[in-house]
Amino acid sequence: MSKKNKKEEIQEELAEETLTTENTTEETQEEELNEVDQLKLELAEQKDKFIRLYSEFENFRRRTAKEKIETVMNASEGLIKELLPVVDDFERAQQSFESATEIEPIKEGVGLVFNKLKKTLESKGLKAMESKDETFDVELHECITQFDAGEEKKGKVIDVIEKGYTLNDKVVRYAKVVVGS
């Protein structure tokens, strides 16, 4: 072989290697592009799932907030429905005040309406506290004033200015009392 042939042969081999390298590089680039496209596709799917989940959570949050507001607004509906007959009785009593000539029937009627109101409230769990002659308790009583009442009444409730009430064993109004000192 001549030098030209060897030179040509080497050049051909180099050209083939270059082509092979270029083909391999192109294949690697295509694989990388396919991998990048796959990752982009996966990322898009994950973003979509995240957005849907976030939207679902926001809808749940709004719905529960709305339900909570409705529950709070309508919580006393049952009590109001039970108090309406008492209000009707008071309206009838008020009308009878105008035409009544005797006081005894009016007293009796107001007493009946008061008892009806009291029973309705008790059926809902409201109880009046008995405080007179009890030991003063900060958890149940609010001291308005103190009077010297001797040793046997020291620290005890002498008088009740305003009754206290509990609703299902929770104090809703503290009794306003006078305490002996």
Short mmCIF file of C-alpha atoms in Angstrom, two decimals:
data_model
loop_
_atom_site.label_atom_id
_atom_site.label_comp_id
_atom_site.label_asym_id
_atom_site.label_seq_id
_atom_site.Cartn_x
_atom_site.Cartn_y
_atom_site.Cartn_z
CA MET A 1 0.00 0.00 0.00
CA SER A 2 1.05 3.37 -0.72
CA LYS A 3 1.24 6.25 1.59
CA LYS A 4 -1.77 7.79 -0.09
CA ASN A 5 -3.84 4.69 0.47
CA LYS A 6 -2.81 4.50 4.08
CA LYS A 7 -3.56 8.15 4.50
CA GLU A 8 -6.92 7.73 2.84
CA GLU A 9 -7.62 4.66 4.91
CA ILE A 10 -6.83 6.50 8.13
CA GLN A 11 -8.95 9.42 7.04
CA GLU A 12 -11.83 7.06 6.24
CA GLU A 13 -11.48 5.39 9.64
CA LEU A 14 -11.43 8.78 11.34
CA ALA A 15 -14.47 9.82 9.36
CA GLU A 16 -16.27 6.62 10.35
CA GLU A 17 -15.35 7.13 14.00
CA THR A 18 -16.50 10.72 13.81
CA LEU A 19 -19.79 9.57 12.26
CA THR A 20 -20.15 6.88 14.90
CA THR A 21 -19.40 9.40 17.62
CA GLU A 22 -21.86 11.88 16.10
CA ASN A 23 -24.51 9.15 15.82
CA THR A 24 -23.89 8.12 19.43
CA THR A 25 -24.01 11.77 20.53
CA GLU A 26 -27.24 12.28 18.60
CA GLU A 27 -28.76 9.13 20.15
CA THR A 28 -27.64 10.26 23.64
CA GLN A 29 -29.11 13.69 23.00
CA GLU A 30 -32.37 12.10 21.81
CA GLU A 31 -32.46 9.90 24.93
CA GLU A 32 -31.78 12.96 27.09
CA LEU A 33 -34.53 14.85 25.29
CA ASN A 34 -36.90 11.93 25.79
CA GLU A 35 -35.92 11.82 29.48
CA VAL A 36 -36.39 15.60 29.82
CA ASP A 37 -39.77 15.36 28.08
CA GLN A 38 -40.76 12.53 30.40
CA LEU A 39 -39.72 14.56 33.45
CA LYS A 40 -41.63 17.59 32.13
CA LEU A 41 -44.68 15.43 31.59
CA GLU A 42 -44.37 13.95 35.07
CA LEU A 43 -43.95 17.42 36.55
CA ALA A 44 -47.06 18.65 34.73
CA GLU A 45 -49.06 15.69 36.07
CA GLN A 46 -47.86 16.34 39.62
CA LYS A 47 -48.71 20.03 39.32
CA ASP A 48 -52.18 19.13 38.07
CA LYS A 49 -52.70 16.72 40.99
CA PHE A 50 -51.48 19.37 43.43
CA ILE A 51 -53.76 22.05 42.00
CA ARG A 52 -56.77 19.73 42.11
CA LEU A 53 -56.01 18.65 45.67
CA TYR A 54 -55.51 22.27 46.76
CA SER A 55 -58.78 23.30 45.10
CA GLU A 56 -60.60 20.43 46.76
CA PHE A 57 -59.20 21.43 50.15
CA GLU A 58 -60.20 25.08 49.62
CA ASN A 59 -63.74 24.01 48.70
CA PHE A 60 -63.88 21.81 51.82
CA ARG A 61 -62.64 24.68 53.99
CA ARG A 62 -65.20 27.11 52.56
CA ARG A 63 -68.02 24.59 52.87
CA THR A 64 -67.23 23.78 56.52
CA ALA A 65 -66.89 27.48 57.38
CA LYS A 66 -70.29 28.15 55.80
CA GLU A 67 -71.84 25.20 57.67
CA LYS A 68 -70.33 26.41 60.93
CA ILE A 69 -71.77 29.90 60.44
CA GLU A 70 -75.19 28.42 59.64
CA THR A 71 -75.02 26.20 62.72
CA VAL A 72 -74.16 29.13 64.98
CA MET A 73 -76.87 31.30 63.45
CA ASN A 74 -79.51 28.59 63.79
CA ALA A 75 -78.34 27.15 67.12
CA SER A 76 -81.01 28.92 69.13
CA GLU A 77 -83.81 28.13 66.69
CA GLY A 78 -85.20 25.31 68.84
CA LEU A 79 -85.24 27.46 71.96
CA ILE A 80 -86.90 30.34 70.13
CA LYS A 81 -89.61 28.02 68.81
CA GLU A 82 -90.32 26.82 72.35
CA LEU A 83 -90.37 30.39 73.72
CA LEU A 84 -92.85 31.71 71.14
CA PRO A 85 -95.91 30.29 72.99
CA VAL A 86 -94.70 32.05 76.15
CA VAL A 87 -94.41 35.32 74.22
CA ASP A 88 -97.95 34.77 72.91
CA ASP A 89 -99.16 34.23 76.49
CA PHE A 90 -97.49 37.47 77.61
CA GLU A 91 -99.14 39.35 74.74
CA ARG A 92 -102.56 37.97 75.74
CA ALA A 93 -101.87 38.91 79.38
CA GLN A 94 -100.90 42.43 78.32
CA GLN A 95 -104.19 42.77 76.42
CA SER A 96 -106.13 41.57 79.43
CA PHE A 97 -104.48 44.23 81.63
CA GLU A 98 -106.39 46.91 79.76
CA SER A 99 -109.83 45.44 80.41
CA ALA A 100 -109.28 43.82 83.82
CA THR A 101 -110.90 45.28 86.90
CA GLU A 102 -109.56 42.82 89.48
CA ILE A 103 -105.89 42.20 90.21
CA GLU A 104 -106.06 38.58 91.44
CA PRO A 105 -106.76 37.00 88.01
CA ILE A 106 -103.94 39.08 86.50
CA LYS A 107 -101.50 37.91 89.18
CA GLU A 108 -102.56 34.31 88.61
CA GLY A 109 -102.20 34.64 84.81
CA VAL A 110 -98.73 36.21 85.04
CA GLY A 111 -97.72 33.49 87.52
CA LEU A 112 -98.83 30.79 85.06
CA VAL A 113 -96.91 32.41 82.18
CA PHE A 114 -93.81 32.76 84.38
CA ASN A 115 -93.97 29.07 85.35
CA LYS A 116 -94.34 28.10 81.68
CA LEU A 117 -91.27 30.16 80.80
CA LYS A 118 -89.30 28.69 83.68
CA LYS A 119 -90.18 25.10 82.68
CA THR A 120 -89.26 25.77 79.05
CA LEU A 121 -85.84 27.09 80.07
CA GLU A 122 -85.29 24.22 82.50
CA SER A 123 -86.08 21.73 79.76
CA LYS A 124 -83.19 23.25 77.79
CA GLY A 125 -80.79 22.74 80.72
CA LEU A 126 -80.99 26.12 82.49
CA LYS A 127 -80.93 25.92 86.30
CA ALA A 128 -81.03 28.68 88.89
CA MET A 129 -78.28 28.59 91.53
CA GLU A 130 -79.21 28.51 95.19
CA SER A 131 -76.75 30.88 96.85
CA LYS A 132 -78.29 32.26 100.04
CA ASP A 133 -76.55 31.02 103.22
CA GLU A 134 -73.99 29.12 101.11
CA THR A 135 -70.24 29.60 101.46
CA PHE A 136 -69.00 32.29 99.04
CA ASP A 137 -67.41 30.64 95.97
CA VAL A 138 -65.55 32.75 93.42
CA GLU A 139 -66.39 30.19 90.72
CA LEU A 140 -70.15 30.75 91.23
CA HIS A 141 -70.61 34.14 92.87
CA GLU A 142 -69.75 37.76 92.24
CA CYS A 143 -69.42 39.76 95.45
CA ILE A 144 -71.17 43.12 95.20
CA THR A 145 -70.48 44.21 98.76
CA GLN A 146 -69.63 42.89 102.24
CA PHE A 147 -71.40 43.48 105.54
CA ASP A 148 -70.44 42.67 109.08
CA ALA A 149 -72.77 39.83 109.98
CA GLY A 150 -71.06 38.15 112.91
CA GLU A 151 -68.87 35.09 113.15
CA GLU A 152 -71.48 32.53 112.06
CA LYS A 153 -72.12 34.38 108.74
CA LYS A 154 -68.48 35.21 107.98
CA GLY A 155 -67.63 34.12 104.39
CA LYS A 156 -71.24 33.16 103.70
CA VAL A 157 -73.73 34.69 101.28
CA ILE A 158 -76.10 36.95 103.24
CA ASP A 159 -78.27 38.19 100.39
CA VAL A 160 -78.68 37.51 96.66
CA ILE A 161 -79.00 40.66 94.54
CA GLU A 162 -79.27 38.83 91.21
CA LYS A 163 -79.67 35.06 90.75
CA GLY A 164 -76.99 33.07 89.01
CA TYR A 165 -77.72 30.44 86.37
CA THR A 166 -76.02 27.37 84.95
CA LEU A 167 -76.64 25.86 81.56
CA ASN A 168 -75.78 22.16 81.47
CA ASP A 169 -73.52 22.58 84.54
CA LYS A 170 -71.66 25.57 83.03
CA VAL A 171 -72.09 28.96 84.68
CA VAL A 172 -73.77 31.36 82.26
CA ARG A 173 -74.38 34.11 84.84
CA TYR A 174 -72.67 34.49 88.17
CA ALA A 175 -74.88 35.22 91.15
CA LYS A 176 -74.43 38.78 92.43
CA VAL A 177 -74.34 38.50 96.19
CA VAL A 178 -73.70 40.25 99.49
CA VAL A 179 -71.13 38.43 101.65
CA GLY A 180 -70.74 38.52 105.41
CA SER A 181 -67.38 39.58 106.80
#
